[in-house]
Amino acid sequence: MRYREALNAALREEMTRDETVMLMGEDIGVFNGAFKVTAGLLDEFGDKRVRDTPISENTIVGMGVGAAMTGLRPVVELMTINFSLLAMDQIVNHAATIRYMFGGQVKVPMVVRMPQGAGHQLGPTHSHSWEALYLHVPGLLVATPTTAADAKGLLKSAIRDDNPVVFIEHEYLYGQRGEVPDDDDHTVRFGVAAIRREGSDVTVVGISRMALTAARAAKTLSEEHGIEAEVIDPRTLRPLDLDTILESVRKTNRCVIVEEGWPHGGVGANLAALVQEQAFDDLDAPIQRVTGADVPMPYSKPLEQIAFPHEPQVIDAVLATFGERTRP
Amino acid sequence: MRYREALNAALREEMTRDETVMLMGEDIGVFNGAFKVTAGLLDEFGDKRVRDTPISENTIVGMGVGAAMTGLRPVVELMTINFSLLAMDQIVNHAATIRYMFGGQVKVPMVVRMPQGAGHQLGPTHSHSWEALYLHVPGLLVATPTTAADAKGLLKSAIRDDNPVVFIEHEYLYGQRGEVPDDDDHTVRFGVAAIRREGSDVTVVGISRMALTAARAAKTLSEEHGIEAEVIDPRTLRPLDLDTILESVRKTNRCVIVEEGWPHGGVGANLAALVQEQAFDDLDAPIQRVTGADVPMPYSKPLEQIAFPHEPQVIDAVLATFGERTRP
Amino acid sequence: MAERVAQPAEQAGLPEPDVAREWLQAMMLIRRFEERAGEMYAKAKVGGFLHLAIGEEATIVGSTRALRDQDYLISTYRSHGHTLARGSDPDRVMAELFGRVDGLCKGRGGSMHMFDLDKRFMGGYGIVGGNLPLAAGFALASDYLGHDEVTLCQFGDGASNQGTFGETMNLAALWRLPVVFMVTNNQFGMGTALERHSAVTDLMRKGEGFGVPGMRCDGMDVVDTYNVTSEALRRVREERRPVLVEAVTYRFRGHSMADPEEYRTKEQVDEWRKRDPLAVFGDQLVEAGVLGEDEREAMDREAIERVDAAVAFADASPHPSPNALYDDIYVLGDQVRGWYSVDERTPTPHRGEDESAMNRADLPHAAEHGGGVAPKPADDAQRDED
Amino acid sequence: MAERVAQPAEQAGLPEPDVAREWLQAMMLIRRFEERAGEMYAKAKVGGFLHLAIGEEATIVGSTRALRDQDYLISTYRSHGHTLARGSDPDRVMAELFGRVDGLCKGRGGSMHMFDLDKRFMGGYGIVGGNLPLAAGFALASDYLGHDEVTLCQFGDGASNQGTFGETMNLAALWRLPVVFMVTNNQFGMGTALERHSAVTDLMRKGEGFGVPGMRCDGMDVVDTYNVTSEALRRVREERRPVLVEAVTYRFRGHSMADPEEYRTKEQVDEWRKRDPLAVFGDQLVEAGVLGEDEREAMDREAIERVDAAVAFADASPHPSPNALYDDIYVLGDQVRGWYSVDERTPTPHRGEDESAMNRADLPHAAEHGGGVAPKPADDAQRDED
Ligand SMILES: Cc1ncc(C[n+]2csc(CCOP(=O)(O)OP(=O)(O)O)c2C)c(N)n1
Ligand SMILES: Cc1ncc(C[n+]2csc(CCOP(=O)(O)OP(=O)(O)O)c2C)c(N)n1
Ligand SMILES: [Mg+2]
Ligand SMILES: [Mg+2]
């Protein structure tokens, strides 16, 4: 099943399971969704539960917050994470803050779904990876599913959870296939990392699509360099399963973090800080980060391709933790 | 001269120096500014150059971007950084991106000024410190002045610079006094850190108000623990003067970073990642971070006070780099 | 006033004597409560920003009295009056201002962020314009769940310039949501006069471009406000579409406690004070023989005493324990068992669920300050801003 | 059409023969250019999203021809036609679509982000509604500097629901800025029909609540569009206040290249196609004897040849060198000498100003892919989305 279909199944199952789950977003209904994640749901559940909205990101999210405070479980789709900046006030100053600010009198059980990622030449307003902006915020839960099974399991958990969840999908992953348990109650708990590949020489943490890039690099490292990398996909960044990463690093004594987003204040920066704090004496080399380039994503295909990480950069960073490099 | 007066002087001098410098913001004119930074400027320069705006953050900033593209040097004041989330799309998807996206055909010489910080019991919608959200973004310059002299010098540099600048002031610092060279051309260049105190035992990096907290802690550390801390204030986070920090760490072999904002993906995370990458072999202990608590800022005074760092936490973190702690 | 669809107050006359007295009593309580809140702020018992609605009591009481218990009310950072009018316990409202555990929000929100779920007062919000989408969300939920509540969303003239205004008007009209938007036109957004911040000053018309019809009431007249709001609520309930009501009123005090008020003349303030809603309505009742002067004074004394009691209660209520710092950020459960490793203030991963169990001494940041003992830096700043 | 303040086209009649021919020529160039762009997209010469304005040429040419050279034009991600109408070199527009160095934006922006400073085409923007505040900013600068340019801001019906619409209308009216807002009502925001996204479908009225008067033109009629826009520009210039013009038109093609168009009927599309602005205007000119059929065909051939040349030029233009990745992010100078230590992709601090000097092999990310050689992952995804 494709990642996109897994998300669609999760939405269908949770809507069937709970009458209060409803969807709002731009072109999610008649158009079946910009990336077809919501395909068929309008026909199946009707326009009371699947609502096409005007282009008003801040208000769509804010209405979701209000509805969540008064009995619904809204799942709001933003067409891409790039447009979520328009809704940032409602996500941070309202969704994430309301329960705490009002002394726990209400909860905000809502999900804001949105895809991110480069590679489609969508240019500087449509291609960014901003999970770092959201993991910064207390009160939010943040998920970045990589596989179809996690996409389904985490989305179901997100919908059932009583906290506001920022659910970050990936435009490249939508088309990727994966095994998905067809159990209606297959959920994946937040705060539990997945070990994608066991290895004893180096720990490679990959976020979202980069977990796949890391896995491919691991294969090459094993075949061509005799280095066995342990590949970890945190799956959720809030809560973060730091313990699994630390355990691995205590075993491998080396750590590389791979992300698609910008380097300054990115996910890698956060993990590197945490790992060196908690496993300082276990590290044989500096923690390496492989990140997107520190630029707005260009449209040009060759420029875009060198502006986010691929296998060679991961391999390079891993070798660097062994004091070697492929290039002079 | 107070920090607030230094900013006022910088605005006055630059407006006198350059006809195209103009101010826009909510209540900056007739009301003289929510924090009085723009006091008297409307009377002096008139309502063409000092403009009170409606409450429309996103559009005020966007108009600044447009005006900057066509010949003006707008300085836009947002009443506090908390409201800047409403303008995040214009700041990130427009101001920071336009020059690159359009192949360098235009520049966006504008400044977005806004204060941040806790301590006034302004509660969960008015007290946050979000420099980390902005240092993440390529295309922006980010300043966080601590002293009156830097407030003036950096603001003048920001106004004269041809890039979009996010200029982050601090509500507590507004009332603080400091020496300010009364030279009309006293500017402080971006990307040059200030060493607030020399020391050979530990490097303590403090951001904005926390540079003062760090300096106070350094005094106590010297007097009561015989530890000589070198206190560094980066002054700007983009560009970042990493070299000065690295030089210090190579000398002290210990590093503590103090910030007021949230811990996950904060400034400290970014600096810790950079320092361990560049000075791994020079570190005798894990880099320690002292940050605000991972919560929306509560109104209650005792809760608010324990939710952002004070001397004891800095002292504690420094001692921890020596393997000691004040508390069991 | 003009363009009013509802029956004008002067024709409608006064409500039943008991009702009229209760309205006056409610306005008196709000007035006295806010006067005392201001005094407590001067005494530093109350911190942060304090926005008083003195002068706007008729708008507050007239509109909330038109609501049924199940209807939702949502307002701004200027909402002591709204939560009191909804029936919140003055003790708990004052305790919130004092930042104490018995406050409506356990001291976490303060003056700008009141909330009382039991009374369906859905909050005061610090972000100007931020409450409009939430109100539409409440109305959406009511509609979706088939409940017949209506939401009353109160915001200011300045907020009508915020992007959420146009977005929310369009969505509420498009989806025919049961919500009454009330723009409390008190003539100023902070220090900016209406005509200096809004191109159209006839605020009731501001929603028309989005399909939201407008009505207007005299916000200094509790009866007129009640009548117009009632009519608006009826239309919304029956026609299933939003209405925008402009309440024309005036703020007698500064925007917040630190306001030199250089943006308006004493004369203008005096002119409006002549229309003090409490005085005007009280006189009406006395003239109409509904109320005796002595009775009126007794009601006022009662309000003062109620507020005295609230201050005593608030003062006696303890400050929140530092252990409460991490409470209520997340709903903990099987899914999120705690936000462990989501806070690195301590060299070992901070585990939220354990924190409540810790005693204060162990709390990383508690070392320096005992409950309520204010550290210097904050005080300096506070003084400087006052 | 109704509510039009300007003189109706049918009375105004046709413009001077040369002018009329030039308008038709401009529309033909845009039409042929976009048709070819679509073909190039199918051939994967063009990537990303491609939004064609086929059907909207009269709106584009009629409105831009009303501008003087010094006036500013700003549009959206659907603006090949706007930049061409402004006089941009078709070679460079096509090269931008191809993502090549000779593109208007050096291949950084692509179809959605055209920009030509020399022609005062101030850009196509990918964020719906994001260009309105910028337009007000241009107008503010013109006003401030005492220049008499006017700004024409083009956006879609769907964009009129964005918060920036209300905010910008209010500010432009309040500050009396010289800007004409043109909402290109092509009946849909992506797959959402006008009446399903906007409570008020009479879009020319949408600014009235903010003090911005409305006008409307037949966006399928180049003459009417020209006349109404000219009148709007005149009013704005003389009265120093914004005007909102609704251009009623239709998008013949899908929203972007990957659009099954399930949200509208073939019949509706055919109905509108009968009003194809090029056919209608061309026939008018032939009937009026301004143009001979052969001449008309010659003009069309000319357009086709011009586009052929543009494709050849674009194809011959090189891909940007990886060394250009870091160019133009910052204006470098004494203040910012480089963004050293602002990029940690490499284990040593990355120094922007050095990068241009490096040769490709040294470029961290260049290792894998040569210029233009597309790596698999992107391709998979691309295929999947198509
Ligand atoms: C988004 C945002 N911008 C600015 C502020 C600062 N601020 C607080 S109240 C206020 C004025 C609001 O005026 P109005 O809406 O008329 O309400 P009033 O204060 O008159 O009740 C401003 C600008 C804020 N709290 N939120
Ligand atoms: C802020 C934002 N939200 C959503 C999108 C995705 N999107 C691109 S075009 C479009 C429809 C816009 O419709 P309209 O304004 O009528 O312009 P048209 O495409 O019809 O020319 C949408 C929703 C976007 N680019 N930006
Ligand atoms: Mg007001
Ligand atoms: Mg459209």
JSON list of N, CA and C in Angstrom, two decimals, chain A residues 2 4 27 32 52 54-57 119-122 125-126 171-172 264 294-295 299-301 305-306 310 313, chain D residues 47-48 97 107-108 112-113 126 161-162 190-192 196 329 341-342 365 368 375 377-379 381 384-385:
[
{"chain": "A", "resi": 2, "resn": "ARG", "atom": "N", "xyz": [0.47, 2.27, -0.77]},
{"chain": "A", "resi": 2, "resn": "ARG", "atom": "CA", "xyz": [1.26, 3.49, -0.79]},
{"chain": "A", "resi": 2, "resn": "ARG", "atom": "C", "xyz": [1.04, 4.29, 0.51]},
{"chain": "A", "resi": 4, "resn": "ARG", "atom": "N", "xyz": [0.42, 7.33, 0.84]},
{"chain": "A", "resi": 4, "resn": "ARG", "atom": "CA", "xyz": [-0.78, 8.16, 0.68]},
{"chain": "A", "resi": 4, "resn": "ARG", "atom": "C", "xyz": [-2.04, 7.35, 0.98]},
{"chain": "A", "resi": 27, "resn": "ASP", "atom": "N", "xyz": [-9.47, 22.18, -0.87]},
{"chain": "A", "resi": 27, "resn": "ASP", "atom": "CA", "xyz": [-9.57, 21.19, -1.94]},
{"chain": "A", "resi": 27, "resn": "ASP", "atom": "C", "xyz": [-9.40, 19.75, -1.50]},
{"chain": "A", "resi": 32, "resn": "ASN", "atom": "N", "xyz": [-10.51, 16.05, -4.19]},
{"chain": "A", "resi": 32, "resn": "ASN", "atom": "CA", "xyz": [-9.89, 14.85, -3.62]},
{"chain": "A", "resi": 32, "resn": "ASN", "atom": "C", "xyz": [-8.51, 15.07, -3.00]},
{"chain": "A", "resi": 52, "resn": "ASP", "atom": "N", "xyz": [-14.48, 21.27, 2.25]},
{"chain": "A", "resi": 52, "resn": "ASP", "atom": "CA", "xyz": [-13.59, 22.12, 1.47]},
{"chain": "A", "resi": 52, "resn": "ASP", "atom": "C", "xyz": [-13.65, 23.51, 2.08]},
{"chain": "A", "resi": 54, "resn": "PRO", "atom": "N", "xyz": [-12.27, 27.75, 2.13]},
{"chain": "A", "resi": 54, "resn": "PRO", "atom": "CA", "xyz": [-11.62, 28.81, 1.37]},
{"chain": "A", "resi": 54, "resn": "PRO", "atom": "C", "xyz": [-10.12, 28.82, 1.72]},
{"chain": "A", "resi": 55, "resn": "ILE", "atom": "N", "xyz": [-9.36, 29.62, 1.01]},
{"chain": "A", "resi": 55, "resn": "ILE", "atom": "CA", "xyz": [-7.92, 29.73, 1.28]},
{"chain": "A", "resi": 55, "resn": "ILE", "atom": "C", "xyz": [-7.74, 30.73, 2.42]},
{"chain": "A", "resi": 56, "resn": "SER", "atom": "N", "xyz": [-7.74, 30.22, 3.63]},
{"chain": "A", "resi": 56, "resn": "SER", "atom": "CA", "xyz": [-7.68, 31.04, 4.85]},
{"chain": "A", "resi": 56, "resn": "SER", "atom": "C", "xyz": [-6.99, 30.24, 5.93]},
{"chain": "A", "resi": 57, "resn": "GLU", "atom": "N", "xyz": [-5.72, 29.93, 5.73]},
{"chain": "A", "resi": 57, "resn": "GLU", "atom": "CA", "xyz": [-5.02, 29.00, 6.63]},
{"chain": "A", "resi": 57, "resn": "GLU", "atom": "C", "xyz": [-5.18, 29.30, 8.10]},
{"chain": "A", "resi": 119, "resn": "GLY", "atom": "N", "xyz": [12.42, 18.20, -4.09]},
{"chain": "A", "resi": 119, "resn": "GLY", "atom": "CA", "xyz": [12.63, 17.16, -5.09]},
{"chain": "A", "resi": 119, "resn": "GLY", "atom": "C", "xyz": [11.68, 17.24, -6.27]},
{"chain": "A", "resi": 120, "resn": "HIS", "atom": "N", "xyz": [10.65, 18.07, -6.14]},
{"chain": "A", "resi": 120, "resn": "HIS", "atom": "CA", "xyz": [9.68, 18.19, -7.24]},
{"chain": "A", "resi": 120, "resn": "HIS", "atom": "C", "xyz": [9.84, 19.50, -8.00]},
{"chain": "A", "resi": 121, "resn": "GLN", "atom": "N", "xyz": [10.95, 20.22, -7.72]},
{"chain": "A", "resi": 121, "resn": "GLN", "atom": "CA", "xyz": [11.16, 21.51, -8.38]},
{"chain": "A", "resi": 121, "resn": "GLN", "atom": "C", "xyz": [10.02, 22.48, -8.16]},
{"chain": "A", "resi": 122, "resn": "LEU", "atom": "N", "xyz": [9.51, 22.52, -6.94]},
{"chain": "A", "resi": 122, "resn": "LEU", "atom": "CA", "xyz": [8.41, 23.45, -6.67]},
{"chain": "A", "resi": 122, "resn": "LEU", "atom": "C", "xyz": [8.92, 24.82, -6.26]},
{"chain": "A", "resi": 125, "resn": "THR", "atom": "N", "xyz": [8.94, 28.77, -2.65]},
{"chain": "A", "resi": 125, "resn": "THR", "atom": "CA", "xyz": [7.78, 28.98, -1.77]},
{"chain": "A", "resi": 125, "resn": "THR", "atom": "C", "xyz": [7.02, 27.67, -1.49]},
{"chain": "A", "resi": 126, "resn": "HIS", "atom": "N", "xyz": [7.51, 26.56, -2.04]},
{"chain": "A", "resi": 126, "resn": "HIS", "atom": "CA", "xyz": [6.75, 25.31, -1.94]},
{"chain": "A", "resi": 126, "resn": "HIS", "atom": "C", "xyz": [7.56, 24.08, -1.57]},
{"chain": "A", "resi": 171, "resn": "GLU", "atom": "N", "xyz": [6.04, 14.88, 0.57]},
{"chain": "A", "resi": 171, "resn": "GLU", "atom": "CA", "xyz": [5.51, 14.77, -0.79]},
{"chain": "A", "resi": 171, "resn": "GLU", "atom": "C", "xyz": [6.16, 13.65, -1.60]},
{"chain": "A", "resi": 172, "resn": "TYR", "atom": "N", "xyz": [7.41, 13.38, -1.35]},
{"chain": "A", "resi": 172, "resn": "TYR", "atom": "CA", "xyz": [8.07, 12.29, -2.06]},
{"chain": "A", "resi": 172, "resn": "TYR", "atom": "C", "xyz": [7.55, 10.93, -1.56]},
{"chain": "A", "resi": 264, "resn": "HIS", "atom": "N", "xyz": [20.80, 25.57, 10.49]},
{"chain": "A", "resi": 264, "resn": "HIS", "atom": "CA", "xyz": [20.82, 26.31, 11.74]},
{"chain": "A", "resi": 264, "resn": "HIS", "atom": "C", "xyz": [19.56, 26.08, 12.56]},
{"chain": "A", "resi": 294, "resn": "ASP", "atom": "N", "xyz": [21.77, 25.80, 3.35]},
{"chain": "A", "resi": 294, "resn": "ASP", "atom": "CA", "xyz": [21.25, 26.98, 4.04]},
{"chain": "A", "resi": 294, "resn": "ASP", "atom": "C", "xyz": [20.77, 28.03, 3.02]},
{"chain": "A", "resi": 295, "resn": "VAL", "atom": "N", "xyz": [19.82, 27.64, 2.19]},
{"chain": "A", "resi": 295, "resn": "VAL", "atom": "CA", "xyz": [19.28, 28.52, 1.15]},
{"chain": "A", "resi": 295, "resn": "VAL", "atom": "C", "xyz": [17.79, 28.24, 0.95]},
{"chain": "A", "resi": 299, "resn": "TYR", "atom": "N", "xyz": [14.51, 26.43, -7.80]},
{"chain": "A", "resi": 299, "resn": "TYR", "atom": "CA", "xyz": [13.70, 25.67, -8.75]},
{"chain": "A", "resi": 299, "resn": "TYR", "atom": "C", "xyz": [14.55, 24.76, -9.63]},
{"chain": "A", "resi": 300, "resn": "SER", "atom": "N", "xyz": [15.67, 25.27, -10.09]},
{"chain": "A", "resi": 300, "resn": "SER", "atom": "CA", "xyz": [16.54, 24.52, -11.00]},
{"chain": "A", "resi": 300, "resn": "SER", "atom": "C", "xyz": [16.81, 23.11, -10.46]},
{"chain": "A", "resi": 301, "resn": "LYS", "atom": "N", "xyz": [16.62, 22.12, -11.32]},
{"chain": "A", "resi": 301, "resn": "LYS", "atom": "CA", "xyz": [16.76, 20.74, -10.85]},
{"chain": "A", "resi": 301, "resn": "LYS", "atom": "C", "xyz": [18.15, 20.44, -10.30]},
{"chain": "A", "resi": 305, "resn": "GLN", "atom": "N", "xyz": [18.76, 19.53, -6.43]},
{"chain": "A", "resi": 305, "resn": "GLN", "atom": "CA", "xyz": [19.31, 18.24, -6.03]},
{"chain": "A", "resi": 305, "resn": "GLN", "atom": "C", "xyz": [20.53, 18.35, -5.12]},
{"chain": "A", "resi": 306, "resn": "ILE", "atom": "N", "xyz": [21.32, 19.40, -5.31]},
{"chain": "A", "resi": 306, "resn": "ILE", "atom": "CA", "xyz": [22.48, 19.51, -4.41]},
{"chain": "A", "resi": 306, "resn": "ILE", "atom": "C", "xyz": [22.11, 20.27, -3.13]},
{"chain": "A", "resi": 310, "resn": "HIS", "atom": "N", "xyz": [21.74, 13.52, -0.13]},
{"chain": "A", "resi": 310, "resn": "HIS", "atom": "CA", "xyz": [21.61, 12.24, -0.81]},
{"chain": "A", "resi": 310, "resn": "HIS", "atom": "C", "xyz": [22.63, 11.28, -0.18]},
{"chain": "A", "resi": 313, "resn": "GLN", "atom": "N", "xyz": [26.45, 12.24, 0.64]},
{"chain": "A", "resi": 313, "resn": "GLN", "atom": "CA", "xyz": [26.73, 13.12, 1.77]},
{"chain": "A", "resi": 313, "resn": "GLN", "atom": "C", "xyz": [26.64, 12.36, 3.09]},
{"chain": "D", "resi": 47, "resn": "GLY", "atom": "N", "xyz": [9.76, 21.63, -15.04]},
{"chain": "D", "resi": 47, "resn": "GLY", "atom": "CA", "xyz": [9.41, 20.84, -13.86]},
{"chain": "D", "resi": 47, "resn": "GLY", "atom": "C", "xyz": [8.46, 21.59, -12.94]},
{"chain": "D", "resi": 48, "resn": "GLY", "atom": "N", "xyz": [8.31, 21.08, -11.74]},
{"chain": "D", "resi": 48, "resn": "GLY", "atom": "CA", "xyz": [7.48, 21.74, -10.74]},
{"chain": "D", "resi": 48, "resn": "GLY", "atom": "C", "xyz": [6.02, 21.83, -11.14]},
{"chain": "D", "resi": 97, "resn": "LEU", "atom": "N", "xyz": [11.44, 28.83, -17.28]},
{"chain": "D", "resi": 97, "resn": "LEU", "atom": "CA", "xyz": [10.64, 27.60, -17.16]},
{"chain": "D", "resi": 97, "resn": "LEU", "atom": "C", "xyz": [11.54, 26.38, -17.24]},
{"chain": "D", "resi": 107, "resn": "GLY", "atom": "N", "xyz": [16.86, 30.78, -13.24]},
{"chain": "D", "resi": 107, "resn": "GLY", "atom": "CA", "xyz": [16.41, 29.42, -12.97]},
{"chain": "D", "resi": 107, "resn": "GLY", "atom": "C", "xyz": [16.08, 29.14, -11.52]},
{"chain": "D", "resi": 108, "resn": "ARG", "atom": "N", "xyz": [16.11, 30.16, -10.69]},
{"chain": "D", "resi": 108, "resn": "ARG", "atom": "CA", "xyz": [15.83, 29.95, -9.25]},
{"chain": "D", "resi": 108, "resn": "ARG", "atom": "C", "xyz": [14.34, 29.93, -8.94]},
{"chain": "D", "resi": 112, "resn": "MET", "atom": "N", "xyz": [6.37, 29.60, -11.30]},
{"chain": "D", "resi": 112, "resn": "MET", "atom": "CA", "xyz": [5.56, 30.31, -10.30]},
{"chain": "D", "resi": 112, "resn": "MET", "atom": "C", "xyz": [6.16, 31.63, -9.84]},
{"chain": "D", "resi": 113, "resn": "HIS", "atom": "N", "xyz": [7.46, 31.83, -10.18]},
{"chain": "D", "resi": 113, "resn": "HIS", "atom": "CA", "xyz": [8.14, 33.00, -9.61]},
{"chain": "D", "resi": 113, "resn": "HIS", "atom": "C", "xyz": [8.91, 33.79, -10.66]},
{"chain": "D", "resi": 126, "resn": "GLY", "atom": "N", "xyz": [4.23, 32.63, -5.07]},
{"chain": "D", "resi": 126, "resn": "GLY", "atom": "CA", "xyz": [3.65, 31.31, -4.86]},
{"chain": "D", "resi": 126, "resn": "GLY", "atom": "C", "xyz": [2.71, 31.22, -3.68]},
{"chain": "D", "resi": 161, "resn": "ASN", "atom": "N", "xyz": [-10.15, 35.47, -0.18]},
{"chain": "D", "resi": 161, "resn": "ASN", "atom": "CA", "xyz": [-10.55, 34.95, 1.13]},
{"chain": "D", "resi": 161, "resn": "ASN", "atom": "C", "xyz": [-9.40, 34.94, 2.13]},
{"chain": "D", "resi": 162, "resn": "GLN", "atom": "N", "xyz": [-8.23, 35.34, 1.66]},
{"chain": "D", "resi": 162, "resn": "GLN", "atom": "CA", "xyz": [-7.04, 35.33, 2.50]},
{"chain": "D", "resi": 162, "resn": "GLN", "atom": "C", "xyz": [-7.04, 36.57, 3.40]},
{"chain": "D", "resi": 190, "resn": "MET", "atom": "N", "xyz": [-8.48, 26.76, -7.55]},
{"chain": "D", "resi": 190, "resn": "MET", "atom": "CA", "xyz": [-8.11, 25.37, -7.77]},
{"chain": "D", "resi": 190, "resn": "MET", "atom": "C", "xyz": [-9.35, 24.57, -8.16]},
{"chain": "D", "resi": 191, "resn": "GLY", "atom": "N", "xyz": [-9.80, 23.62, -7.34]},
{"chain": "D", "resi": 191, "resn": "GLY", "atom": "CA", "xyz": [-10.98, 22.83, -7.70]},
{"chain": "D", "resi": 191, "resn": "GLY", "atom": "C", "xyz": [-12.24, 23.30, -6.99]},
{"chain": "D", "resi": 192, "resn": "THR", "atom": "N", "xyz": [-12.14, 24.46, -6.34]},
{"chain": "D", "resi": 192, "resn": "THR", "atom": "CA", "xyz": [-13.29, 24.94, -5.57]},
{"chain": "D", "resi": 192, "resn": "THR", "atom": "C", "xyz": [-13.98, 26.09, -6.30]},
{"chain": "D", "resi": 196, "resn": "ARG", "atom": "N", "xyz": [-18.55, 28.15, -3.74]},
{"chain": "D", "resi": 196, "resn": "ARG", "atom": "CA", "xyz": [-18.22, 27.23, -2.65]},
{"chain": "D", "resi": 196, "resn": "ARG", "atom": "C", "xyz": [-17.09, 27.76, -1.78]},
{"chain": "D", "resi": 329, "resn": "ILE", "atom": "N", "xyz": [21.75, 35.14, -1.92]},
{"chain": "D", "resi": 329, "resn": "ILE", "atom": "CA", "xyz": [20.94, 34.97, -0.71]},
{"chain": "D", "resi": 329, "resn": "ILE", "atom": "C", "xyz": [21.04, 36.26, 0.08]},
{"chain": "D", "resi": 341, "resn": "SER", "atom": "N", "xyz": [29.99, 30.34, 8.62]},
{"chain": "D", "resi": 341, "resn": "SER", "atom": "CA", "xyz": [29.40, 29.68, 9.79]},
{"chain": "D", "resi": 341, "resn": "SER", "atom": "C", "xyz": [27.89, 29.80, 9.83]},
{"chain": "D", "resi": 342, "resn": "VAL", "atom": "N", "xyz": [27.30, 29.97, 8.68]},
{"chain": "D", "resi": 342, "resn": "VAL", "atom": "CA", "xyz": [25.84, 29.92, 8.62]},
{"chain": "D", "resi": 342, "resn": "VAL", "atom": "C", "xyz": [25.43, 28.71, 7.79]},
{"chain": "D", "resi": 365, "resn": "HIS", "atom": "N", "xyz": [27.64, 18.84, -1.95]},
{"chain": "D", "resi": 365, "resn": "HIS", "atom": "CA", "xyz": [26.49, 18.11, -2.47]},
{"chain": "D", "resi": 365, "resn": "HIS", "atom": "C", "xyz": [26.57, 17.78, -3.94]},
{"chain": "D", "resi": 368, "resn": "GLU", "atom": "N", "xyz": [27.18, 13.70, -6.27]},
{"chain": "D", "resi": 368, "resn": "GLU", "atom": "CA", "xyz": [26.36, 12.70, -6.95]},
{"chain": "D", "resi": 368, "resn": "GLU", "atom": "C", "xyz": [25.87, 13.10, -8.34]},
{"chain": "D", "resi": 375, "resn": "PRO", "atom": "N", "xyz": [18.44, 12.66, -10.57]},
{"chain": "D", "resi": 375, "resn": "PRO", "atom": "CA", "xyz": [18.59, 11.48, -9.72]},
{"chain": "D", "resi": 375, "resn": "PRO", "atom": "C", "xyz": [17.26, 10.74, -9.62]},
{"chain": "D", "resi": 377, "resn": "PRO", "atom": "N", "xyz": [15.32, 9.41, -7.03]},
{"chain": "D", "resi": 377, "resn": "PRO", "atom": "CA", "xyz": [14.21, 9.71, -6.10]},
{"chain": "D", "resi": 377, "resn": "PRO", "atom": "C", "xyz": [13.26, 10.77, -6.62]},
{"chain": "D", "resi": 378, "resn": "ALA", "atom": "N", "xyz": [13.81, 11.90, -7.00]},
{"chain": "D", "resi": 378, "resn": "ALA", "atom": "CA", "xyz": [12.96, 12.99, -7.48]},
{"chain": "D", "resi": 378, "resn": "ALA", "atom": "C", "xyz": [12.07, 12.50, -8.62]},
{"chain": "D", "resi": 379, "resn": "ASP", "atom": "N", "xyz": [12.70, 11.77, -9.53]},
{"chain": "D", "resi": 379, "resn": "ASP", "atom": "CA", "xyz": [11.93, 11.27, -10.68]},
{"chain": "D", "resi": 379, "resn": "ASP", "atom": "C", "xyz": [10.75, 10.40, -10.25]},
{"chain": "D", "resi": 381, "resn": "ALA", "atom": "N", "xyz": [9.10, 10.34, -7.59]},
{"chain": "D", "resi": 381, "resn": "ALA", "atom": "CA", "xyz": [8.05, 11.18, -6.99]},
{"chain": "D", "resi": 381, "resn": "ALA", "atom": "C", "xyz": [7.34, 11.95, -8.11]},
{"chain": "D", "resi": 384, "resn": "ASP", "atom": "N", "xyz": [5.06, 9.96, -9.86]},
{"chain": "D", "resi": 384, "resn": "ASP", "atom": "CA", "xyz": [3.90, 9.63, -9.03]},
{"chain": "D", "resi": 384, "resn": "ASP", "atom": "C", "xyz": [2.90, 10.78, -8.98]},
{"chain": "D", "resi": 385, "resn": "GLU", "atom": "N", "xyz": [3.39, 11.99, -8.91]},
{"chain": "D", "resi": 385, "resn": "GLU", "atom": "CA", "xyz": [2.46, 13.11, -8.81]},
{"chain": "D", "resi": 385, "resn": "GLU", "atom": "C", "xyz": [1.81, 13.44, -10.15]}
]
